[in-house]
């Protein structure tokens, strides 16, 4: 089993995606990698970080990319917000991941049973401050969509937004979409192949 070492830089998006696929398979099968190296990792990590992917996911407490992709500290650069929205702050974080950390792969990951998507599907929320999240997710909505369909459509929409933003500062990074099923633990990739040019 090939695992990423905290000191190792990976510059290839295909290799990064394969590590995520293998990690999720281990998670689904209940065969997680040994994390007993954490003590040694902590000696290495202060010298710098070399995450091989940056992941935008939802703030939902049940959705933890480091766990369902079965990765260690230093492997993933993770950004979380309600509904995995691509906004200015996310773009800034992704620019840092690409330009400073040299992440070759960016992932937008939605999930099942998403409260933000459920509210957006309904069109409103009783939470005053949360209405902005609902409004931002609405462009992905189409009449007749289930919440799951809307969630996947939103991921694809956010991938496009992130691709457009990433194109402003690089053409060497790939962006993919993913959908995490909380019940099964399985990650479904919402693109058949990595889009090579993000500009």
Coordinates of C-alpha atoms in Angstrom, one line a residue:
X1 CA 0.0 0.0 0.0
X2 CA 1.5 3.3 -1.2
X3 CA 1.0 6.1 1.3
X4 CA 2.1 9.7 1.0
X5 CA 4.9 10.7 3.2
X6 CA 4.7 14.2 4.9
X7 CA 8.0 15.3 3.3
X8 CA 7.1 14.0 -0.2
X9 CA 5.9 16.5 -2.9
X10 CA 3.5 15.1 -5.5
X11 CA 3.1 17.2 -8.6
X12 CA 0.9 15.0 -10.6
X13 CA -2.9 15.3 -10.4
X14 CA -3.6 11.7 -11.6
X15 CA -1.3 10.4 -8.9
X16 CA -3.1 12.5 -6.3
X17 CA -6.5 11.4 -7.4
X18 CA -5.4 7.8 -7.2
X19 CA -4.3 8.2 -3.6
X20 CA -7.7 9.6 -2.8
X21 CA -9.5 6.8 -4.6
X22 CA -7.4 4.1 -2.8
X23 CA -7.9 5.9 0.6
X24 CA -11.6 6.0 0.2
X25 CA -11.7 2.3 -0.8
X26 CA -9.8 1.5 2.4
X27 CA -12.3 3.6 4.4
X28 CA -15.3 1.8 2.8
X29 CA -13.8 -1.6 3.4
X30 CA -12.8 -0.8 7.0
X31 CA -9.1 -1.3 6.3
X32 CA -7.7 2.0 7.3
X33 CA -3.9 2.6 7.1
X34 CA -1.9 2.5 10.3
X35 CA -1.7 6.0 11.9
X36 CA 0.9 5.0 14.5
X37 CA 3.4 7.2 12.6
X38 CA 1.9 10.4 14.0
X39 CA 4.6 10.9 16.5
X40 CA 7.3 10.7 13.8
X41 CA 5.1 12.8 11.5
X42 CA 5.0 15.6 14.1
X43 CA 8.8 15.8 13.9
X44 CA 8.7 16.3 10.2
X45 CA 5.6 18.6 9.7
X46 CA 7.1 21.7 11.4
X47 CA 9.7 21.8 8.6
X48 CA 6.9 22.5 6.1
X49 CA 3.8 21.0 4.5
X50 CA 3.4 19.1 1.2
X51 CA -0.3 18.3 0.8
X52 CA -1.0 16.5 -2.5
X53 CA -4.6 17.8 -2.8
X54 CA -6.7 20.7 -1.6
X55 CA -10.3 19.8 -0.7
X56 CA -13.3 22.0 -0.4
X57 CA -16.0 20.3 1.6
X58 CA -19.0 21.0 3.8
X59 CA -18.8 22.0 7.4
X60 CA -21.1 19.1 8.3
X61 CA -19.6 17.2 11.3
X62 CA -20.1 13.9 9.5
X63 CA -18.0 15.0 6.5
X64 CA -14.3 14.8 7.3
X65 CA -12.1 14.4 4.2
X66 CA -9.0 13.3 6.1
X67 CA -11.0 10.4 7.5
X68 CA -13.1 9.2 4.5
X69 CA -10.0 9.6 2.2
X70 CA -7.9 7.8 4.9
X71 CA -5.1 10.3 4.9
X72 CA -2.6 11.5 7.5
X73 CA -1.7 14.9 8.8
X74 CA -0.1 17.0 6.1
X75 CA -1.7 15.1 3.2
X76 CA -4.7 17.3 2.5
X77 CA -5.2 21.1 2.6
X78 CA -8.9 21.3 3.6
X79 CA -11.3 24.2 3.4
X80 CA -14.8 23.7 4.8
X81 CA -18.0 25.9 4.7
X82 CA -21.7 25.3 4.6
X83 CA -22.7 23.8 1.3
X84 CA -19.0 23.7 0.0
X85 CA -19.5 27.1 -1.6
X86 CA -16.8 28.7 -3.8
X87 CA -16.5 32.3 -2.7
X88 CA -13.7 34.8 -2.5
X89 CA -12.3 33.4 0.7
X90 CA -12.2 29.9 -0.8
X91 CA -10.6 31.1 -3.9
X92 CA -7.9 32.9 -1.8
X93 CA -7.3 29.6 0.1
X94 CA -7.1 27.6 -3.1
X95 CA -4.6 30.2 -4.6
X96 CA -2.4 29.6 -1.6
X97 CA -2.7 25.8 -2.0
X98 CA -1.7 26.1 -5.6
X99 CA 0.9 28.8 -5.7
X100 CA 2.6 28.3 -2.3
X101 CA 1.9 24.6 -1.5
X102 CA 2.0 23.5 -5.2
X103 CA -1.1 21.3 -4.9
X104 CA -1.7 19.7 -8.3
X105 CA -5.3 18.7 -7.5
X106 CA -8.3 20.6 -6.2
X107 CA -11.5 18.8 -5.1
X108 CA -15.0 20.2 -4.5
X109 CA -16.8 17.6 -2.4
X110 CA -20.5 17.6 -1.7
X111 CA -22.3 15.0 0.4
X112 CA -25.6 13.3 1.1
X113 CA -28.1 14.5 3.7
X114 CA -26.7 18.1 3.4
X115 CA -28.6 20.6 5.5
X116 CA -27.5 23.5 3.4
X117 CA -28.7 21.8 0.2
X118 CA -32.0 20.8 1.9
X119 CA -32.6 24.4 2.8
X120 CA -31.7 25.6 -0.7
X121 CA -34.0 23.0 -2.2
X122 CA -36.8 24.4 -0.1
X123 CA -35.8 27.9 -1.1
X124 CA -35.7 29.4 2.4
X125 CA -34.5 28.9 6.0
X126 CA -35.7 30.2 9.3
X127 CA -32.1 31.2 10.1
X128 CA -31.6 34.8 9.1
X129 CA -27.8 34.7 8.6
X130 CA -28.1 31.3 6.7
X131 CA -30.3 32.7 4.0
X132 CA -27.2 34.0 2.2
X133 CA -25.9 30.4 1.9
X134 CA -29.3 29.3 0.6
X135 CA -29.3 32.1 -2.0
X136 CA -25.8 31.3 -3.1
X137 CA -26.7 27.7 -3.7
X138 CA -29.9 28.4 -5.7
X139 CA -28.2 28.8 -9.1
X140 CA -27.6 25.0 -9.1
X141 CA -31.3 24.3 -8.7
X142 CA -33.5 23.0 -11.5
X143 CA -37.2 22.3 -11.3
X144 CA -37.8 18.6 -10.5
X145 CA -34.4 18.1 -8.9
X146 CA -34.2 15.9 -5.8
X147 CA -31.9 17.2 -3.0
X148 CA -29.3 14.6 -4.2
X149 CA -29.6 15.7 -7.8
X150 CA -29.3 19.3 -6.7
X151 CA -26.2 18.6 -4.6
X152 CA -24.4 16.9 -7.4
X153 CA -25.4 19.7 -9.8
X154 CA -24.1 22.2 -7.3
X155 CA -20.8 20.4 -7.0
X156 CA -20.4 20.6 -10.8
X157 CA -21.3 24.3 -10.7
X158 CA -18.8 25.0 -8.0
X159 CA -16.1 23.1 -9.9
X160 CA -16.7 25.4 -12.9
X161 CA -16.5 28.4 -10.7
X162 CA -13.3 27.2 -9.2
X163 CA -11.8 26.3 -12.6
X164 CA -12.6 29.9 -13.8
X165 CA -10.9 31.3 -10.6
X166 CA -7.9 29.0 -10.8
X167 CA -7.4 30.0 -14.4
X168 CA -6.6 33.5 -13.2
X169 CA -3.4 32.3 -11.4
X170 CA -2.4 28.9 -13.0
X171 CA -3.0 26.5 -15.8
X172 CA -1.2 23.6 -14.1
X173 CA -3.8 22.5 -11.6
X174 CA -6.7 20.2 -12.1
X175 CA -10.2 20.6 -10.5
X176 CA -12.6 17.7 -9.9
X177 CA -15.9 17.2 -8.3
X178 CA -16.9 14.5 -5.7
X179 CA -20.0 13.3 -3.8
X180 CA -19.6 11.6 -0.5
X181 CA -22.4 9.3 0.7
X182 CA -22.6 9.4 4.5
X183 CA -24.3 6.0 4.8
X184 CA -22.0 3.9 2.6
X185 CA -18.8 6.0 3.0
X186 CA -18.3 5.8 -0.8
X187 CA -17.1 8.8 -2.7
X188 CA -18.5 9.2 -6.2
X189 CA -16.4 11.1 -8.6
X190 CA -18.5 13.5 -10.7
X191 CA -16.1 13.6 -13.7
X192 CA -14.8 10.7 -15.8
X193 CA -11.4 12.2 -16.2
X194 CA -9.3 15.1 -14.9
X195 CA -9.8 18.3 -16.8
X196 CA -6.3 19.3 -17.7
X197 CA -6.6 23.0 -18.6
X198 CA -8.3 25.2 -16.1
X199 CA -8.1 28.4 -18.1

